[in-house]
């Protein structure tokens, strides 16, 4: 193969005279295809054909057919070119002008060393049919069709070394099986990327753990769940990452180890703690990943944070307990009253005044039940951080005080309690009227609970040092000292089975006060004359400790104090 | 005659006691009430009722259980039929209906789950008293 016509003709003629069949090939792809298809016994290659010292074709040829003898010819007699040609592993290197005798000896020797040579008469043999042209040499057009890539893209990939290719005379050439292999690897690479993407789209923390319990992949949620950086996870033992332990977990408790053993999915419950020390209730699920033979090669560890579900369950359980208890106990009197009134034979025996009492009593029970349901809902919102405080400018007396007192009428009537209200001339307050109505309702319900029948409940609303103060007080049995501590300072716990409605209501009122940057203070003690002395003071102050408490009435006072939001006014109010 | 029968209601739910007392009185029974197990035992020392209507939970979760066992242990009161009313089966996850009558566990003659309608309560009471 030579572009030097004279040399080519000299060679073809000389070889023919020597009895060899020879052929001149000008196109590289044809040459490479013939080599791949083993149609050539000896290649005589003009290495300066490619100009500028390009010897790229020799390695390609060697790759296609390592045993093909190459006789390189060149017009460049420099030692540098000779050395570079020799480095490529050619059989013989001849300089132009060609010495046919020299070529004849070289051809003879080359054929003699070629073990499979049968007919030393030709340089080019007749084509032999090949059933699998996987080693076929492709030009960029053919490769482009196979790979379904544009020639430009394919050229860029070849230039960047992304795809196996050879550049010969400014053209790219490809070997079919090489580009097919490249396509397979690339597809596999894409599969890996899809796996990572799928992991990443999962909200749950997910890691892939191999048989040595090393983490080979994980998603961001996993890193967040365990609060560890990516660099410290991949290749690390799962027990080091998840439990900060230097030894593996016991097989009986570790779902990952169990999944490797049982070859089935395994699950266990964990309580983790977040950065704030709050409990997170997690299911750790281990899902075995099997190879084509059914062997578990790795395990997908999924951390499902079920804290919200757990919290919801707690509340649902609380509400179910509440309904079970209240529907049977609180509704007990309602059912008895209403069913008696509905029973014709019984009803006729009941006087009108009694009928009225029974209806009021029932209405009162239902009202208290309504308030309790509302408190449960608010408590759920509080616990989940979903209690919204939608503040606006509110006329306190009209929007809060009067409606709540009107709604408390059945309760007050049942215990024959009057309510005295004292409301200052108030300016509008910046608050959530609905939440303050809940708080005031709970304060009144508690005051009535601790009031003596036939007594009075005092409701005072006033301005005090830039604060709106709503006070509800009653005289009666007072709040037992131990309960006072619970409602004043105790934390709210829905699972506390014996928490009374009043306790829950006061907790809710306290939370609502805090939502308004205010406080709820609760006092109970003895009225000595008109002077209220707290139980604590009565116990600890010598002045009172000697007094006989049986002589004094007990009081309960609930005081809600919230800022008037003057800053809001100063800032121009709602804009 | 109903007028000669005395029923003692033992329950700390004031509203329920009031409502039940009214229903039973209007049906011709003489009714006394008390709100604790101790008060019940004290009342029975003065006057033995013909039937006791009792709640399980009063001062404590077990007050009613303890009280009915105490009544059944006493030779003077063991024949008094007890009708137990309660709302605690959800909490204890047990069937009080089948446990009622077991002398070692719930020695009561009848058990009714709260809330109960007036006519149902009256029917049971009448039956227990042979009315």
PDB file of C-alpha atoms in Angstrom, chain A residues 324-325 327-333 335-337 339-340 343 346 349-351 354 358 361 365 414 497, chain B residues 13 15-16 19-20 22-23 26-27 57 86-91 113-119 121-122:
ATOM      1  CA  UNK A 324     -64.202   4.904  74.702  1.00  0.00           C
ATOM      2  CA  UNK A 325     -64.081   6.563  78.105  1.00  0.00           C
ATOM      3  CA  UNK A 327     -68.778   8.005  75.260  1.00  0.00           C
ATOM      4  CA  UNK A 328     -69.442   5.578  78.068  1.00  0.00           C
ATOM      5  CA  UNK A 329     -68.920   7.776  81.074  1.00  0.00           C
ATOM      6  CA  UNK A 330     -69.761  11.341  80.048  1.00  0.00           C
ATOM      7  CA  UNK A 331     -72.446  10.174  77.701  1.00  0.00           C
ATOM      8  CA  UNK A 332     -73.757   7.836  80.398  1.00  0.00           C
ATOM      9  CA  UNK A 333     -75.847  10.565  81.965  1.00  0.00           C
ATOM     10  CA  UNK A 335     -78.076   8.544  77.442  1.00  0.00           C
ATOM     11  CA  UNK A 336     -79.935   7.998  80.704  1.00  0.00           C
ATOM     12  CA  UNK A 337     -81.602  11.419  80.592  1.00  0.00           C
ATOM     13  CA  UNK A 339     -83.716   7.821  76.889  1.00  0.00           C
ATOM     14  CA  UNK A 340     -85.896   8.470  79.931  1.00  0.00           C
ATOM     15  CA  UNK A 343     -89.639   6.629  76.913  1.00  0.00           C
ATOM     16  CA  UNK A 346     -91.282   7.109  82.000  1.00  0.00           C
ATOM     17  CA  UNK A 349     -93.975  10.613  85.267  1.00  0.00           C
ATOM     18  CA  UNK A 350     -91.330  13.355  85.048  1.00  0.00           C
ATOM     19  CA  UNK A 351     -92.280  16.895  86.018  1.00  0.00           C
ATOM     20  CA  UNK A 354     -87.119  17.969  86.097  1.00  0.00           C
ATOM     21  CA  UNK A 358     -82.326  16.686  82.498  1.00  0.00           C
ATOM     22  CA  UNK A 361     -77.567  18.399  82.203  1.00  0.00           C
ATOM     23  CA  UNK A 365     -72.276  17.075  79.102  1.00  0.00           C
ATOM     24  CA  UNK A 414     -76.349  23.212  85.591  1.00  0.00           C
ATOM     25  CA  UNK A 497     -54.255   7.842  81.033  1.00  0.00           C
TER      26      UNK A 497
ATOM     27  CA  UNK B  13     -70.292  10.454  88.311  1.00  0.00           C
ATOM     28  CA  UNK B  15     -74.574  13.521  86.562  1.00  0.00           C
ATOM     29  CA  UNK B  16     -75.103   9.840  85.992  1.00  0.00           C
ATOM     30  CA  UNK B  19     -80.135  10.863  86.067  1.00  0.00           C
ATOM     31  CA  UNK B  20     -80.343   7.225  87.165  1.00  0.00           C
ATOM     32  CA  UNK B  22     -84.555  10.075  88.804  1.00  0.00           C
ATOM     33  CA  UNK B  23     -85.347   7.224  86.395  1.00  0.00           C
ATOM     34  CA  UNK B  26     -90.022   7.503  88.677  1.00  0.00           C
ATOM     35  CA  UNK B  27     -90.295   3.744  88.214  1.00  0.00           C
ATOM     36  CA  UNK B  57     -64.145   2.882  88.583  1.00  0.00           C
ATOM     37  CA  UNK B  86     -68.861   0.359  83.684  1.00  0.00           C
ATOM     38  CA  UNK B  87     -66.989   1.905  80.819  1.00  0.00           C
ATOM     39  CA  UNK B  88     -63.690   0.171  81.472  1.00  0.00           C
ATOM     40  CA  UNK B  89     -63.832  -2.873  79.216  1.00  0.00           C
ATOM     41  CA  UNK B  90     -62.052  -0.940  76.455  1.00  0.00           C
ATOM     42  CA  UNK B  91     -59.245  -0.199  78.850  1.00  0.00           C
ATOM     43  CA  UNK B 113     -71.839  -1.607  79.560  1.00  0.00           C
ATOM     44  CA  UNK B 114     -72.196   2.180  79.762  1.00  0.00           C
ATOM     45  CA  UNK B 115     -73.862   4.140  78.335  1.00  0.00           C
ATOM     46  CA  UNK B 116     -77.172   2.418  78.962  1.00  0.00           C
ATOM     47  CA  UNK B 117     -80.685   3.427  78.086  1.00  0.00           C
ATOM     48  CA  UNK B 118     -83.160   3.897  80.874  1.00  0.00           C
ATOM     49  CA  UNK B 119     -85.532   1.128  79.768  1.00  0.00           C
ATOM     50  CA  UNK B 121     -81.468  -0.619  82.927  1.00  0.00           C
ATOM     51  CA  UNK B 122     -84.978  -0.895  84.308  1.00  0.00           C
TER      52      UNK B 122
END
